[in-house]
Structures are given as structure tokens and as C-alpha cells.
Short mmCIF file of C-alpha atoms and ligand atoms in Angstrom, two decimals:
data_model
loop_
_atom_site.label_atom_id
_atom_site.label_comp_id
_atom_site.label_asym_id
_atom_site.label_seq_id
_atom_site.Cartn_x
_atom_site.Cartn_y
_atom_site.Cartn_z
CA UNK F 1 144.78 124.14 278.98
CA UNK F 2 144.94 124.07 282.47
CA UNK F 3 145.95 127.11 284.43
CA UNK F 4 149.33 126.55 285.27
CA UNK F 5 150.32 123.25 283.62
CA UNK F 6 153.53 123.71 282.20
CA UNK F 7 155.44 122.11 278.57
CA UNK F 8 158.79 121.18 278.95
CA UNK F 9 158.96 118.52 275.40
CA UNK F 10 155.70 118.23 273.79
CA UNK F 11 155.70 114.38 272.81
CA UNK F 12 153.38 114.81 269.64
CA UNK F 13 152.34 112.05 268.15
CA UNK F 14 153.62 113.30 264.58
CA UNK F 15 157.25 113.59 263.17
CA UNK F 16 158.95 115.59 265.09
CA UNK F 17 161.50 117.27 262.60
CA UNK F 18 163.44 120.20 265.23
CA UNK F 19 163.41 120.42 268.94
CA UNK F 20 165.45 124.04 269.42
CA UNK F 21 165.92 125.60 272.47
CA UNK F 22 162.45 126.34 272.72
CA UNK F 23 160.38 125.18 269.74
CA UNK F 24 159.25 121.26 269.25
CA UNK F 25 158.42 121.49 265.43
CA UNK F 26 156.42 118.58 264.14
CA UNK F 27 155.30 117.75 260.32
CA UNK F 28 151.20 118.03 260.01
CA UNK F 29 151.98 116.91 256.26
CA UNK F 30 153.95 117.86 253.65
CA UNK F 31 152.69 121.35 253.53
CA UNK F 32 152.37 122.08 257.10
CA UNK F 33 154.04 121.78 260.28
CA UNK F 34 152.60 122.39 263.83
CA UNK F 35 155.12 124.94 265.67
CA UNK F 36 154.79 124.08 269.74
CA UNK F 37 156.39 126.51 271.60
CA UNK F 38 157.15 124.97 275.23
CA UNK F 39 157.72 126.72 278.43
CA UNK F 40 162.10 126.19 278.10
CA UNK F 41 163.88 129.09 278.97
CA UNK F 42 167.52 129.42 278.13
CA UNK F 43 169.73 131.53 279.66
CA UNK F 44 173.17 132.48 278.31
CA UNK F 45 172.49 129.75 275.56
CA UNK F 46 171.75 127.35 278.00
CA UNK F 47 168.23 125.73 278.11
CA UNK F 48 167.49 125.87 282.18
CA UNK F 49 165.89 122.96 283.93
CA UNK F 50 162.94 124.42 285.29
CA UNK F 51 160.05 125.48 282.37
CA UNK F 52 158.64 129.19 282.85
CA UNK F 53 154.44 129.04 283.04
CA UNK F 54 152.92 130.77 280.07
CA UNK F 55 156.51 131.66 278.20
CA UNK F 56 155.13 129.57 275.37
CA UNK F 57 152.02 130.38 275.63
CA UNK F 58 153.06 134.05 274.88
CA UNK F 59 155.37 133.63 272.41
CA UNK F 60 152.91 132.43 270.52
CA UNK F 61 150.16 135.09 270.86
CA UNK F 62 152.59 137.88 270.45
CA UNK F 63 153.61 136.39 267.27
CA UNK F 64 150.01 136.11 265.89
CA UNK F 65 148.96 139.53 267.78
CA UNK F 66 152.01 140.89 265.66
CA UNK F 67 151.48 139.20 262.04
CA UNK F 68 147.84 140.18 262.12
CA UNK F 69 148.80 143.73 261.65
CA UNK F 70 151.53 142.54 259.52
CA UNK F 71 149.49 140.81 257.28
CA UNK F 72 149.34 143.24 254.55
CA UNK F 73 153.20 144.18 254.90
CA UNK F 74 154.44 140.92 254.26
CA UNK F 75 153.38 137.25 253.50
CA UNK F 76 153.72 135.23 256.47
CA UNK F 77 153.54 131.25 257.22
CA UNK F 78 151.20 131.90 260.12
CA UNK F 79 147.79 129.18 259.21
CA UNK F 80 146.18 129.72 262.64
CA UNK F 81 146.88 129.59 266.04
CA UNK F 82 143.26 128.87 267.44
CA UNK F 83 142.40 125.12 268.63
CA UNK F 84 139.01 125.22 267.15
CA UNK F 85 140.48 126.12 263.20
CA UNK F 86 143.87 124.00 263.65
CA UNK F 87 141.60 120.93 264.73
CA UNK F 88 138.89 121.93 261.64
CA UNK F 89 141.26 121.60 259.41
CA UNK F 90 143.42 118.40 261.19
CA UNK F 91 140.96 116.39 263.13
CA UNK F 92 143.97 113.96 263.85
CA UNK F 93 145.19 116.72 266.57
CA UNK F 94 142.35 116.53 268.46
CA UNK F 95 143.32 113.90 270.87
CA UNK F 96 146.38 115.97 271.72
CA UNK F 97 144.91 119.50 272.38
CA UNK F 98 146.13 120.19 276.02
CA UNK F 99 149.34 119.71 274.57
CA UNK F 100 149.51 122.38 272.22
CA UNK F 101 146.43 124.29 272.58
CA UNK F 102 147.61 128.21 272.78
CA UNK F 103 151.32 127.66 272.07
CA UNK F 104 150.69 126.27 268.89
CA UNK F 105 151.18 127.82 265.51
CA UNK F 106 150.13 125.58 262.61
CA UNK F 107 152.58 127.05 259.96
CA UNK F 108 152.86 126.76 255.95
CA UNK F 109 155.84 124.39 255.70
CA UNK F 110 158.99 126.28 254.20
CA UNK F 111 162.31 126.06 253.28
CA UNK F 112 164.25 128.26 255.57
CA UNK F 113 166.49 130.65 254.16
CA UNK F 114 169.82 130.50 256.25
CA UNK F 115 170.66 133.86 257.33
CA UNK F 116 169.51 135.17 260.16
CA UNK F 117 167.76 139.09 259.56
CA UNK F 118 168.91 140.85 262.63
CA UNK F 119 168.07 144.46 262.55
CA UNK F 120 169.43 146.80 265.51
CA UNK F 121 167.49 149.79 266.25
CA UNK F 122 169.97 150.41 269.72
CA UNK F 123 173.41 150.04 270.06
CA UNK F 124 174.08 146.91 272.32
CA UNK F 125 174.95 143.17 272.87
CA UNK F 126 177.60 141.71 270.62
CA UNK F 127 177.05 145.01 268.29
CA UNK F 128 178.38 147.44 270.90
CA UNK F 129 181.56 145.14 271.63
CA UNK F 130 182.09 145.07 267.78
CA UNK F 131 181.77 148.96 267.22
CA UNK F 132 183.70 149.74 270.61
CA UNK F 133 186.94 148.15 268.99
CA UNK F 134 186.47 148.92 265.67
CA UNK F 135 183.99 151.67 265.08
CA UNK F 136 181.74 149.57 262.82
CA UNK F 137 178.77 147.12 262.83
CA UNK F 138 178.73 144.61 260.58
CA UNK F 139 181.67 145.83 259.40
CA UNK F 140 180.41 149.46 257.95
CA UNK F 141 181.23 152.14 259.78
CA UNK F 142 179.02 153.72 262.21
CA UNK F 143 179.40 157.51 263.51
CA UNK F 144 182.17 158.13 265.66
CA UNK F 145 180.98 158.75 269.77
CA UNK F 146 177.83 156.36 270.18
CA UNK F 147 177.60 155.41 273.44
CA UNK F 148 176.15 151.99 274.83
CA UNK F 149 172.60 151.49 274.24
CA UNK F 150 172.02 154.57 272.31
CA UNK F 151 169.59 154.97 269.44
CA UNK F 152 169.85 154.04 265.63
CA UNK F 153 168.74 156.22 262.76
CA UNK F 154 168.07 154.63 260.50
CA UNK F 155 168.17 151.24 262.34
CA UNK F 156 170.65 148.44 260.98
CA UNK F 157 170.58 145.08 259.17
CA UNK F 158 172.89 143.36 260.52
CA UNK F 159 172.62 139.57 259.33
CA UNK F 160 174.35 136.26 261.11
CA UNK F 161 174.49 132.53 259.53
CA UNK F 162 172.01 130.48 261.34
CA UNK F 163 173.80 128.53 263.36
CA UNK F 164 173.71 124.31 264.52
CA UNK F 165 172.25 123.84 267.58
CA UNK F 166 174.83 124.42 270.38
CA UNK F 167 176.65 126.52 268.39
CA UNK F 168 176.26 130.31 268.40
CA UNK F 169 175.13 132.32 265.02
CA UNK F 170 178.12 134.44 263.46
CA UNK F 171 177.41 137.50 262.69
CA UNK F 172 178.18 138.40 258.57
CA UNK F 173 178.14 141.60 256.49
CA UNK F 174 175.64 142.24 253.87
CA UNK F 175 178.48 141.65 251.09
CA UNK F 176 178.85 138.03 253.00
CA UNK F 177 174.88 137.72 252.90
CA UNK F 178 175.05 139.06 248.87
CA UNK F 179 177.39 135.77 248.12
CA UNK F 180 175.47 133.58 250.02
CA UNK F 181 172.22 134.69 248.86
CA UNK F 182 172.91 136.23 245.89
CA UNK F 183 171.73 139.97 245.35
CA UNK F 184 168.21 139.86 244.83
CA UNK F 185 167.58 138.24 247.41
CA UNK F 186 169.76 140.03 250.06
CA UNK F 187 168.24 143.38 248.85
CA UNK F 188 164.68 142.26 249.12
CA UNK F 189 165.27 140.46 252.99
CA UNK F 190 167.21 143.79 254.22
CA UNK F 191 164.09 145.74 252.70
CA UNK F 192 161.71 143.09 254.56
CA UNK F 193 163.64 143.64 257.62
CA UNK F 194 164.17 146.99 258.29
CA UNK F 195 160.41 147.70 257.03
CA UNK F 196 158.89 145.29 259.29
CA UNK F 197 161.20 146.42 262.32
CA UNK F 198 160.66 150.03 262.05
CA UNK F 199 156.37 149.05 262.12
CA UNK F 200 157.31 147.17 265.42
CA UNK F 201 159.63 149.49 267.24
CA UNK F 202 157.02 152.04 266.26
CA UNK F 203 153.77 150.40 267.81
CA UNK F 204 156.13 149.27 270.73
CA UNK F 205 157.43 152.61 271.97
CA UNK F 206 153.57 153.82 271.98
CA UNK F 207 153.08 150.26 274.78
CA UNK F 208 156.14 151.96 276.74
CA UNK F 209 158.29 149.09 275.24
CA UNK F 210 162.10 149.67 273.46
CA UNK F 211 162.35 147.10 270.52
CA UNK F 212 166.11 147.76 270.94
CA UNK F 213 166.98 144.72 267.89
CA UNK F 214 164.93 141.49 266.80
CA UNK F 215 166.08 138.49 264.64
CA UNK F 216 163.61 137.75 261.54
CA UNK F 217 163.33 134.68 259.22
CA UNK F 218 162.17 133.75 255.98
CA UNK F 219 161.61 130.87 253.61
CA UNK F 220 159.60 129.41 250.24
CA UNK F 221 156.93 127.77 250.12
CA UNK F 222 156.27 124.94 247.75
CA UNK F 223 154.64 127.64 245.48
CA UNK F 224 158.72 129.61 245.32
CA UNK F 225 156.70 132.47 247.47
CA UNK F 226 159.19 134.18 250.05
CA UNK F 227 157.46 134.38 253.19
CA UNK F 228 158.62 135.67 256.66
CA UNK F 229 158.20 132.56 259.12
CA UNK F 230 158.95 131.67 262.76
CA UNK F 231 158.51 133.61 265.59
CA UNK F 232 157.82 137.57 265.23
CA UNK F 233 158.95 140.47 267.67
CA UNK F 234 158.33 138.32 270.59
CA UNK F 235 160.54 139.04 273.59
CA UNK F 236 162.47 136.12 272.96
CA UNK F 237 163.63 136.67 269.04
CA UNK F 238 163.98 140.72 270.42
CA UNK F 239 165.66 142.88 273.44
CA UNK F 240 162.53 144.18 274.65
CA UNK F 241 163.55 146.82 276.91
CA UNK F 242 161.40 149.28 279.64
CA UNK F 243 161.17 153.00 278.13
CA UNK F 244 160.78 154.03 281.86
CA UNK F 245 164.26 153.30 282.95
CA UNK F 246 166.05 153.62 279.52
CA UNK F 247 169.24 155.56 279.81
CA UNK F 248 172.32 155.67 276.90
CA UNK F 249 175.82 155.02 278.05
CA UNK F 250 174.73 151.37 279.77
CA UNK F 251 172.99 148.48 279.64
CA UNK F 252 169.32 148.20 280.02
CA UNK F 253 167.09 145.25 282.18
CA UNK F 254 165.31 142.61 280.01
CA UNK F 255 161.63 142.77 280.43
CA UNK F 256 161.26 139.64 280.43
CA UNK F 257 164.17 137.82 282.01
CA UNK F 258 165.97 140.33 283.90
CA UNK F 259 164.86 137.86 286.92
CA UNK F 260 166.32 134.53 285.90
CA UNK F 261 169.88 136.68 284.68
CA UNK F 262 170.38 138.48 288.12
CA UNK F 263 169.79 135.19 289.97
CA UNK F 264 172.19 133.43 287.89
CA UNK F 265 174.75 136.31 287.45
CA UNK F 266 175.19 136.24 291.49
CA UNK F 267 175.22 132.44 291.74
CA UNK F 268 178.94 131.23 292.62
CA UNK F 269 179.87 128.66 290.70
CA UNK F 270 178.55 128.07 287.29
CA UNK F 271 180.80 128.76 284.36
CA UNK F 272 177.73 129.05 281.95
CA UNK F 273 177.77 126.04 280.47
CA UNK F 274 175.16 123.39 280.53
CA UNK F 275 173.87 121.53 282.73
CA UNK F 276 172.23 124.80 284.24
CA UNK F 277 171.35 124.64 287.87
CA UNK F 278 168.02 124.61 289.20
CA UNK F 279 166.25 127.77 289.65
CA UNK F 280 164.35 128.50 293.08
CA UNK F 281 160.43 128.71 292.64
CA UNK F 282 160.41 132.24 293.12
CA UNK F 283 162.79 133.69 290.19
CA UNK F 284 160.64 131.16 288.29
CA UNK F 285 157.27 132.70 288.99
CA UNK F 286 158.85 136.24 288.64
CA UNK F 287 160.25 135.10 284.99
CA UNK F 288 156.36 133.98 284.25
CA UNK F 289 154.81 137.07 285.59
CA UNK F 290 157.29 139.57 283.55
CA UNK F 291 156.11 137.53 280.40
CA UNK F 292 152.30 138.04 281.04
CA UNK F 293 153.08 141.37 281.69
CA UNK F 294 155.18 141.85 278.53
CA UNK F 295 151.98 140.69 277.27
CA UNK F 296 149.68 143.12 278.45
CA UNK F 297 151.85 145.88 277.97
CA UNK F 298 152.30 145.34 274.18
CA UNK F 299 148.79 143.69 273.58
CA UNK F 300 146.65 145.90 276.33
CA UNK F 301 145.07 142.63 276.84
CA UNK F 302 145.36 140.13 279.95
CA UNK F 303 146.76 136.83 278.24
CA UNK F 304 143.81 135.27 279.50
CA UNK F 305 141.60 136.96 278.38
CA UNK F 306 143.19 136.91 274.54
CA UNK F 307 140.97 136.24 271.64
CA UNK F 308 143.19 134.35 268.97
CA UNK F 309 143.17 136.29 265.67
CA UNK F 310 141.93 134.87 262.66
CA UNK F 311 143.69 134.51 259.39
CA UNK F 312 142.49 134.03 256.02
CA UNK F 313 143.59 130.44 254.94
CA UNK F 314 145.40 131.59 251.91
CA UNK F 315 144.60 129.13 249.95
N1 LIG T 1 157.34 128.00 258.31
C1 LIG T 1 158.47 127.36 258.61
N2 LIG T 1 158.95 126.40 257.77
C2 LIG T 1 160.08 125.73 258.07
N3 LIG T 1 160.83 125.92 259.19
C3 LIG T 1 160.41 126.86 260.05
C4 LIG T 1 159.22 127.63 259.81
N4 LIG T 1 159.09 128.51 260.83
C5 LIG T 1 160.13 128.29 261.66
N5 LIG T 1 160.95 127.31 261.20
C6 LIG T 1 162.16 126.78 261.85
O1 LIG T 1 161.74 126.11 263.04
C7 LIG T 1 162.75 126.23 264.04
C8 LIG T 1 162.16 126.80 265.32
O2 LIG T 1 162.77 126.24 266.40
P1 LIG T 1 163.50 127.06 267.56
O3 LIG T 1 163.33 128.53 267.40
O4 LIG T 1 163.12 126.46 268.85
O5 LIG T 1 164.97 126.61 267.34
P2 LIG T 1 166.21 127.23 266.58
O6 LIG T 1 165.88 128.56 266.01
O7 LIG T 1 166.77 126.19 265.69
O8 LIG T 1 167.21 127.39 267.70
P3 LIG T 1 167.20 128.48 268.83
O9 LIG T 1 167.09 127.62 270.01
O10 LIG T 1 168.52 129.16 268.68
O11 LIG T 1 166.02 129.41 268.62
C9 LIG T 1 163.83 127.12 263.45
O12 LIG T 1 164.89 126.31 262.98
C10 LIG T 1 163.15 127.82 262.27
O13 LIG T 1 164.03 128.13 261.23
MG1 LIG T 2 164.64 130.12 266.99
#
């Protein structure tokens, strides 16, 4: 890939089956699907016109960086992200390499279970506004006198019903997610889920990096096997947050696009909803630089300089 071409819709030459805000999802086969993460950004649930250099890019090798150590926590979808093994084992991507070379993740094909496993470590977003009028989260009481931002112990699952696109997930309580799920299986995804989150806000607080909440999710495979897929504690399924200017009692800067939020928060004008306006060069090339750097910081690696992981091929 060149050095600062930029993705805004893939156009694959395969079925596309989901274009999200920021994923183009195609079908390999039945089996497997080739994840493309492009360079969108959204902002406020709007997807902004200009695409951010190397935001897909890193999504993607955060999410590998992150299931490598995960690997013997939890099953995972994750095939491989390098060009040399996705093209080994799919010749028929070859042609279209520069497309999806490094923000591609060729994925075991699932069926996506359809609650959202949000697990709050800090007190904030749309969890703070719940608990300041009612005292709870997720509807379970919380101690009385948290303030905004503040630290969890032990963090919280607090699930939300996957939402249709343009519509905004709705929070649920775990009772909800029992009848939706059934028991089992809302025991064993809150046990996934607070496990897994507790490793990551762990390793990131060592990088100088809050992992103040993070959305998982899971599905079967063809084989019935439960396995956590999508994206993985990357800065956009998480609030990554800077340790050094962490303070309870308000909100904290995004790491990653802090940028692209103060421009638009002092723009007159725009009520929020889409279309977006443009954004000036500059708050774009500050939104790319805060993701490399989110990159380094977690990783201690220069994105370029990034050697995929491997994965066994789990066959
Ligand atoms: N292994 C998998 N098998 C099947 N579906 C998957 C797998 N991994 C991820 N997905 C799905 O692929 C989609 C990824 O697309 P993307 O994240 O861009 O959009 P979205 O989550 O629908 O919307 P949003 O823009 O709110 O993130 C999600 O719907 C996710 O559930
Ligand atoms: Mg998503």
C-alpha cells in the first residue's frame, strides 16, 4: 500500500454482505469473509466526508496485536491479517491487494450474536447520564457519590441490542440480555467480557492508556463454537483515554479523535445530523497522527514498521 493512499468504500470484487460505518465486509466463501476496514470516520454517529490516513489501517493491527495475546483466553474469528497468508490461502484476492492489504482481516464467518458486550471500567458517556438521574447502570444500583469519569471496581457489563444502521444501540439489563439469550449464554458472554476487558485495561494502563469501556462481540461458527469476532479494544470499539491528564469529576479527551470533536463542537451551524461538513486538511492529518500514535503507544511499535502476527489456521 502506498504511503498515504486513503479507503473511503473498498469496491471488492466479492459479495459485499455489510458496509457499516466503517467496515466493508465481503463473503470469501461460505466459511469466510474478508473484514476491510476503510479510513471513514464518524463523528457523533455521523460518517464524515473526508477519510482519516491509516485509521483502518490501525484498527486492524490493534485488533490482531490484541487477539494474539488473547489467543489462549478466548477463541477468536481472526484467520490472518497478513497479505502473503490471506492470498496463500485465496489466490482470487490477489489482483485486489492495494485495496485491502493491512486493513484486512480475513475472518471465520459467524453468526453474530445480537447483543452488544459493553463493559465499563470508568464512569462516563451515556452511563454517567443514566446513574446521575437514577443512581444505577444498567439498571443495578451503583454506590452512591461517583463522580464523572471515576473508576470501576469491579468493572461493569453493561449490554445494548445491536442496533440497524442509523439507528443507535439501546442499552439493556442483564435480566433483558437473560430473555433474549437465554441464561447460559448471558452468563458465559458477561464472563467473556469482563475477563477479556480487565486483560486489556490491564496491559493498557502499563502503555499510559485508560481503557475507560469497550464494546465486544461474539458469534458461532458453522461448527456451534462461540467465538469473540469483530474488532477488539481498538480505539474505535473503546474510550481510549490519556492517563497523563486523567482527572475524576469531568470528562476526559479522546486519544484518538479529540481533534475532529473540538473542530466540529465549535463549528456554527451543524445540528449533528448527516450530511457532515467537510473537515479542513489539518484536523484531518491531526485525527491520522493521534491514531499512529495510539498505535505506538499501545503496541511500542511505529505502524510502519509492524510485523503482522501469525495465527495458527485452526483448522
Ligand atoms: N466473524 C464474523 N462473522 C460475522 N459477522 C461479523 C464477524 N465479525 C464482525 N462481524 C460483523 O461485521 C460488521 C462490521 O461492520 P462495522 O463495524 O463497520 O458496522 P456495524 O457494527 O454494523 O456498525 P457500526 O458502524 O455501528 O460499527 C458488524 O455488523 C459485525 O457484527
Ligand atoms: Mg461495528
Amino acid at each position: 500500500m502506498s504511503e498515504n493512499e486513503t479507503v473511503f468504500n473498498a469496491e471488492i470484487d466479492l459479495p459485499l454482505l455489510h458496509r457499516g460505518k466503517v467496515r466493508d465486509v465481503y463473503a470469501v466463501d461460505d466459511e469466510t469473509l474478508l473484514m476491510i476496514a476503510s479510513d471513514r470516520i464518524s463523528a457523533f454517529d455521523v460518517i464524515l466526508p473526508q477519510p482519516v490516513p491509516h485509521k483502518g489501517e490501525v484498527l486492524t493491527q490493534v485488533t490482531a496485536w490484541w487477539l494474539k495475546q488473547l489467543e489462549d483466553r478466548v477463541p477468536h474469528h481472526l484467520i490472518s491479517v497478513d497479505p502473503e497468508v490471506i492470498i496463500a490461502r485465496h489466490p482470487g484476492l490477489a489482483p485486489s491487494r492495494d485495496k485491502w492489504a493491512g486493513r484486512a482481516m480475513l475472518v471465520r464467518r459467524t453468526q453474530p450474536v445480537l447483543v452488544e458486550c459493553v463493559v465499563r471500567g470508568y464512569i462516563t458517556g451515556s452511563a454517567w447520564k443514566e446513574y446521575q438521574s437514577s443512581g444505577t447502570l444498567a439498571n443495578e444500583r451503583l454506590p452512591a457519590g461517583l463522580q464523572e469519569s471515576e473508576r470501576l471496581d469491579p468493572p461493569i457489563f453493561s449490554p445494548a441490542t445491536k442496533a440497524a444502521v442509523g439507528e443507535h444501540d439501546e442499552n439493556i439489563t442483564f435480566g433483558q440480555t437473560i430473555e433474549v439469550l437465554g441464561e447460559e449464554l448471558a452468563v458465559r458472554l458477561r464472563e467473556l467480557s469482563l475477563e477479556i476487558y480487565e486483560y486489556g485495561r490491564g496491559v493498557a494502563e502499563t502503555r499510559g492508556i485508560i481503557l475507560a469501556d469497550t464494546k465486544f462481540e461474539f458469534g458461532f461458527d458453522a461448527k456451534g463454537e462461540l467465538l469473540l469476532i469483530d474488532e477488539v479494544l481498538t480505539p474505535d470499539s473503546s474510550r481510549f483515554w490519556p492517563k497523563e491528564s486523567y482527572g475524576v469529576g469531568r470528562g476526559q479527551p479522546s486519544l484518538d479523535k479529540q481533534p475532529v470533536r473540538d473542530w466540529l463542537d465549535a463549528l456554527q451551524g451543524w445540528d449533528k445530523s448527516p450530511p457532515a461538513p467537510d473537515l479542513p486538511t489539518g484536523v484531518v492529518q491531526a485525527a491520522s497522527d493521534r491514531y499512529k500514535d495510539v498505535f505506538q503507544r499501545l503496541t511500542h511499535t511505529a505502524l510502519a514498521d509492524f510485523e503482522p502476527p501469525q495465527f495458527g489456521d485452526g483448522t
